[in-house]
Short mmCIF file of C-alpha atoms in Angstrom, two decimals:
data_model
loop_
_atom_site.label_atom_id
_atom_site.label_comp_id
_atom_site.label_asym_id
_atom_site.label_seq_id
_atom_site.Cartn_x
_atom_site.Cartn_y
_atom_site.Cartn_z
CA MET A 1 -0.08 -0.07 -0.04
CA VAL A 2 1.23 3.58 -0.85
CA SER A 3 1.77 5.69 2.15
CA LYS A 4 -0.17 9.04 2.28
CA ARG A 5 2.95 11.11 2.07
CA LEU A 6 4.09 9.20 -1.11
CA LEU A 7 0.52 9.70 -2.60
CA VAL A 8 0.71 13.56 -1.89
CA LEU A 9 4.21 13.76 -3.66
CA ILE A 10 2.91 11.86 -6.63
CA GLU A 11 -0.38 14.11 -6.70
CA CYS A 12 2.26 17.24 -6.56
CA ALA A 13 4.18 15.74 -9.63
CA ILE A 14 1.12 15.15 -11.53
CA PHE A 15 -0.30 18.57 -11.02
CA ALA A 16 3.13 20.19 -11.75
CA ALA A 17 3.30 18.15 -14.93
CA ILE A 18 -0.41 19.36 -16.03
CA ALA A 19 0.74 22.81 -15.13
CA MET A 20 3.76 22.69 -17.31
CA VAL A 21 1.54 21.28 -20.38
CA LEU A 22 -0.94 24.10 -19.84
CA SER A 23 2.21 26.54 -19.83
CA PHE A 24 2.60 25.55 -23.52
CA ILE A 25 -0.83 27.01 -24.41
CA PRO A 26 0.22 30.45 -25.93
CA LEU A 27 -1.40 33.09 -23.85
CA ASP A 28 1.44 35.55 -24.13
CA PHE A 29 0.67 38.98 -25.41
CA GLY A 30 3.87 40.87 -26.27
CA SER A 31 6.96 40.18 -24.19
CA SER A 32 5.71 41.27 -20.77
CA PHE A 33 1.99 40.29 -20.42
CA SER A 34 0.77 36.66 -20.18
CA ILE A 35 -1.92 34.67 -18.59
CA SER A 36 -0.48 31.51 -16.90
CA LEU A 37 -3.07 28.56 -17.32
CA GLY A 38 -0.76 26.41 -15.19
CA MET A 39 -2.17 28.06 -12.13
CA ILE A 40 -5.21 26.20 -12.65
CA PRO A 41 -3.75 22.75 -11.47
CA MET A 42 -1.73 24.58 -8.80
CA TYR A 43 -4.77 26.17 -7.40
CA VAL A 44 -6.46 22.67 -7.43
CA ILE A 45 -3.55 20.99 -5.59
CA ALA A 46 -3.18 23.85 -3.25
CA LEU A 47 -7.03 23.79 -2.17
CA ARG A 48 -6.71 19.94 -2.24
CA ARG A 49 -3.76 19.45 -0.25
CA GLY A 50 -2.72 22.88 1.40
CA PHE A 51 0.31 25.06 1.81
CA PHE A 52 3.33 22.70 1.85
CA ALA A 53 2.01 20.60 -1.09
CA ALA A 54 1.30 23.59 -3.16
CA GLY A 55 4.73 24.76 -2.48
CA PHE A 56 6.33 21.62 -3.37
CA ALA A 57 4.28 21.47 -6.68
CA GLY A 58 5.15 25.00 -7.43
CA ILE A 59 8.76 24.42 -7.23
CA LEU A 60 8.43 21.29 -9.42
CA TRP A 61 6.55 23.40 -11.92
CA GLY A 62 9.26 26.06 -11.82
CA LEU A 63 11.89 23.48 -12.33
CA LEU A 64 10.07 21.96 -15.36
CA HIS A 65 10.48 25.30 -16.99
CA PHE A 66 14.19 24.67 -17.07
CA LEU A 67 13.77 21.19 -18.46
CA THR A 68 11.46 22.22 -21.27
CA GLY A 69 13.24 25.21 -22.29
CA LYS A 70 10.48 27.48 -21.24
CA ALA A 71 12.72 29.53 -18.80
CA TYR A 72 13.78 33.01 -19.73
CA ILE A 73 17.20 33.42 -18.13
CA LEU A 74 18.98 36.43 -17.80
CA THR A 75 21.26 35.53 -14.81
CA TRP A 76 21.10 32.74 -12.31
CA ASN A 77 19.72 35.20 -9.58
CA GLN A 78 16.84 36.13 -12.01
CA ALA A 79 16.22 32.42 -12.73
CA LEU A 80 16.06 31.51 -8.99
CA ILE A 81 13.84 34.38 -8.22
CA GLU A 82 11.47 33.73 -11.22
CA TYR A 83 11.37 30.09 -11.26
CA ILE A 84 12.08 28.77 -7.88
CA LEU A 85 11.16 31.58 -5.33
CA ALA A 86 8.13 32.92 -7.20
CA PHE A 87 6.80 29.37 -7.97
CA ALA A 88 7.36 28.19 -4.37
CA PHE A 89 5.18 31.07 -3.25
CA VAL A 90 2.22 29.42 -4.98
CA ALA A 91 2.08 27.61 -1.72
CA PHE A 92 0.04 30.60 -0.29
CA ALA A 93 -2.86 29.51 -2.48
CA GLY A 94 -3.28 26.64 -0.04
CA ILE A 95 -3.45 29.01 2.93
CA PHE A 96 -7.34 28.34 3.44
CA ALA A 97 -7.42 24.63 1.93
CA LYS A 98 -8.81 23.47 5.31
CA ASN A 99 -11.50 26.26 5.27
CA VAL A 100 -12.44 25.31 1.79
CA GLN A 101 -12.70 21.53 2.73
CA ALA A 102 -14.53 22.31 5.88
CA ALA A 103 -17.21 24.33 3.86
CA LEU A 104 -17.48 21.43 1.34
CA LYS A 105 -18.03 18.93 3.80
CA GLN A 106 -20.80 21.25 5.31
CA LYS A 107 -22.07 21.53 1.69
CA ASN A 108 -21.73 25.32 2.19
CA MET A 109 -20.61 26.21 -1.42
CA LYS A 110 -20.89 30.02 -0.93
CA GLN A 111 -18.45 29.81 1.98
CA ALA A 112 -16.16 27.24 0.01
CA GLN A 113 -15.95 29.64 -2.95
CA PHE A 114 -15.29 32.52 -0.67
CA TYR A 115 -12.26 30.85 0.96
CA ALA A 116 -11.17 29.16 -2.52
CA TRP A 117 -11.12 32.88 -4.00
CA SER A 118 -9.25 34.19 -1.07
CA SER A 119 -6.70 31.52 -1.27
CA MET A 120 -6.25 31.83 -4.92
CA PHE A 121 -5.94 35.67 -4.70
CA ILE A 122 -3.32 35.36 -1.94
CA GLY A 123 -1.43 32.69 -3.84
CA GLY A 124 -1.48 34.67 -7.11
CA ILE A 125 -0.37 37.71 -5.67
CA ALA A 126 2.62 35.96 -3.50
CA ARG A 127 3.76 34.53 -6.69
CA TYR A 128 3.54 37.73 -8.87
CA PHE A 129 5.19 39.72 -6.02
CA TRP A 130 8.50 37.90 -6.85
CA HIS A 131 7.84 38.36 -10.73
CA TYR A 132 7.55 42.15 -9.79
CA VAL A 133 10.95 42.10 -8.00
CA ALA A 134 12.69 40.39 -10.74
CA GLY A 135 11.01 42.60 -13.33
CA VAL A 136 12.40 45.75 -11.40
CA VAL A 137 15.74 44.23 -10.85
CA PHE A 138 16.56 42.30 -13.99
CA TRP A 139 14.03 43.42 -16.64
CA GLY A 140 13.94 47.22 -15.99
CA ALA A 141 15.97 47.90 -19.06
CA TYR A 142 13.15 46.62 -21.29
CA ALA A 143 10.58 49.22 -19.75
CA PHE A 144 8.76 51.50 -22.16
CA LYS A 145 10.43 54.66 -22.96
CA GLY A 146 9.44 57.13 -20.15
CA TRP A 147 8.54 54.28 -17.67
CA SER A 148 10.62 53.57 -14.57
CA ALA A 149 11.47 49.75 -14.02
CA GLN A 150 9.11 49.95 -10.97
CA LEU A 151 6.18 51.19 -12.95
CA PHE A 152 6.73 48.86 -15.85
CA SER A 153 7.10 45.91 -13.57
CA LEU A 154 3.88 46.73 -11.48
CA VAL A 155 1.86 47.26 -14.69
CA MET A 156 2.95 44.30 -16.51
CA ASN A 157 3.26 41.80 -13.63
CA GLY A 158 0.20 43.26 -11.87
CA ALA A 159 -1.77 42.80 -15.20
CA SER A 160 -0.55 39.52 -15.74
CA GLY A 161 -1.09 38.22 -12.20
CA LEU A 162 -4.61 39.74 -11.99
CA ALA A 163 -5.49 38.12 -15.31
CA THR A 164 -4.15 34.74 -14.20
CA ILE A 165 -6.04 35.01 -10.95
CA LEU A 166 -9.25 35.76 -12.68
CA VAL A 167 -8.86 33.16 -15.37
CA ALA A 168 -7.54 30.33 -13.46
CA GLY A 169 -9.69 31.36 -10.61
CA ALA A 170 -12.85 31.23 -12.69
CA VAL A 171 -12.01 27.75 -14.06
CA VAL A 172 -11.21 26.35 -10.46
CA SER A 173 -14.42 27.97 -9.31
CA ILE A 174 -16.22 26.13 -11.95
CA ILE A 175 -14.55 22.70 -11.12
CA LEU A 176 -15.31 23.35 -7.32
CA GLN A 177 -18.99 23.65 -8.22
CA ILE A 178 -19.22 20.66 -10.46
CA LYS A 179 -16.74 18.34 -8.79
CA PRO A 180 -16.21 19.33 -5.20
CA GLN A 181 -14.97 15.81 -4.22
CA LEU A 182 -11.81 16.54 -6.19
CA PHE A 183 -10.78 19.10 -3.29
CA LEU A 184 -11.47 16.46 -0.46
CA PRO A 185 -8.78 13.98 -0.58
CA LYS A 186 -9.24 10.67 1.38
#
């Protein structure tokens, strides 16, 4: 029989792989704005298994960017911030996982959705905060003429983060509604 811990690690790897596959769907608009569909499975694993599992799955997903050639690397410091640290901070999408699960067990979908959206918003902001930092420190030279690195990174990473939270969150919200048992591991 497979131990619970091994099962969680396997789930994390599967969700990270699904996230990577979704990352290949082209939703990049220009060089600085994109919607990250990979956050859909990251939100699911976060709400299903919580903070630490989401962080582990996020790190795996970040590492897969290197293996698949999907990482944009200027320096190793930038790569560590954008593909390890930022993706590890997806963990924060699992901050209210137990609340979501408790609400689902009580069949209180309104409360489950509230906690799910709160978690997804926090996790999305946590991830994109590090993309903002990298944007200021490493990508500022690519800012629009007349824009500071801080403004450019805030607008582009803020728009990408918000769009990702809304799109991925809407999909996860629908999944939560039609398949709530996916968020209740045995």
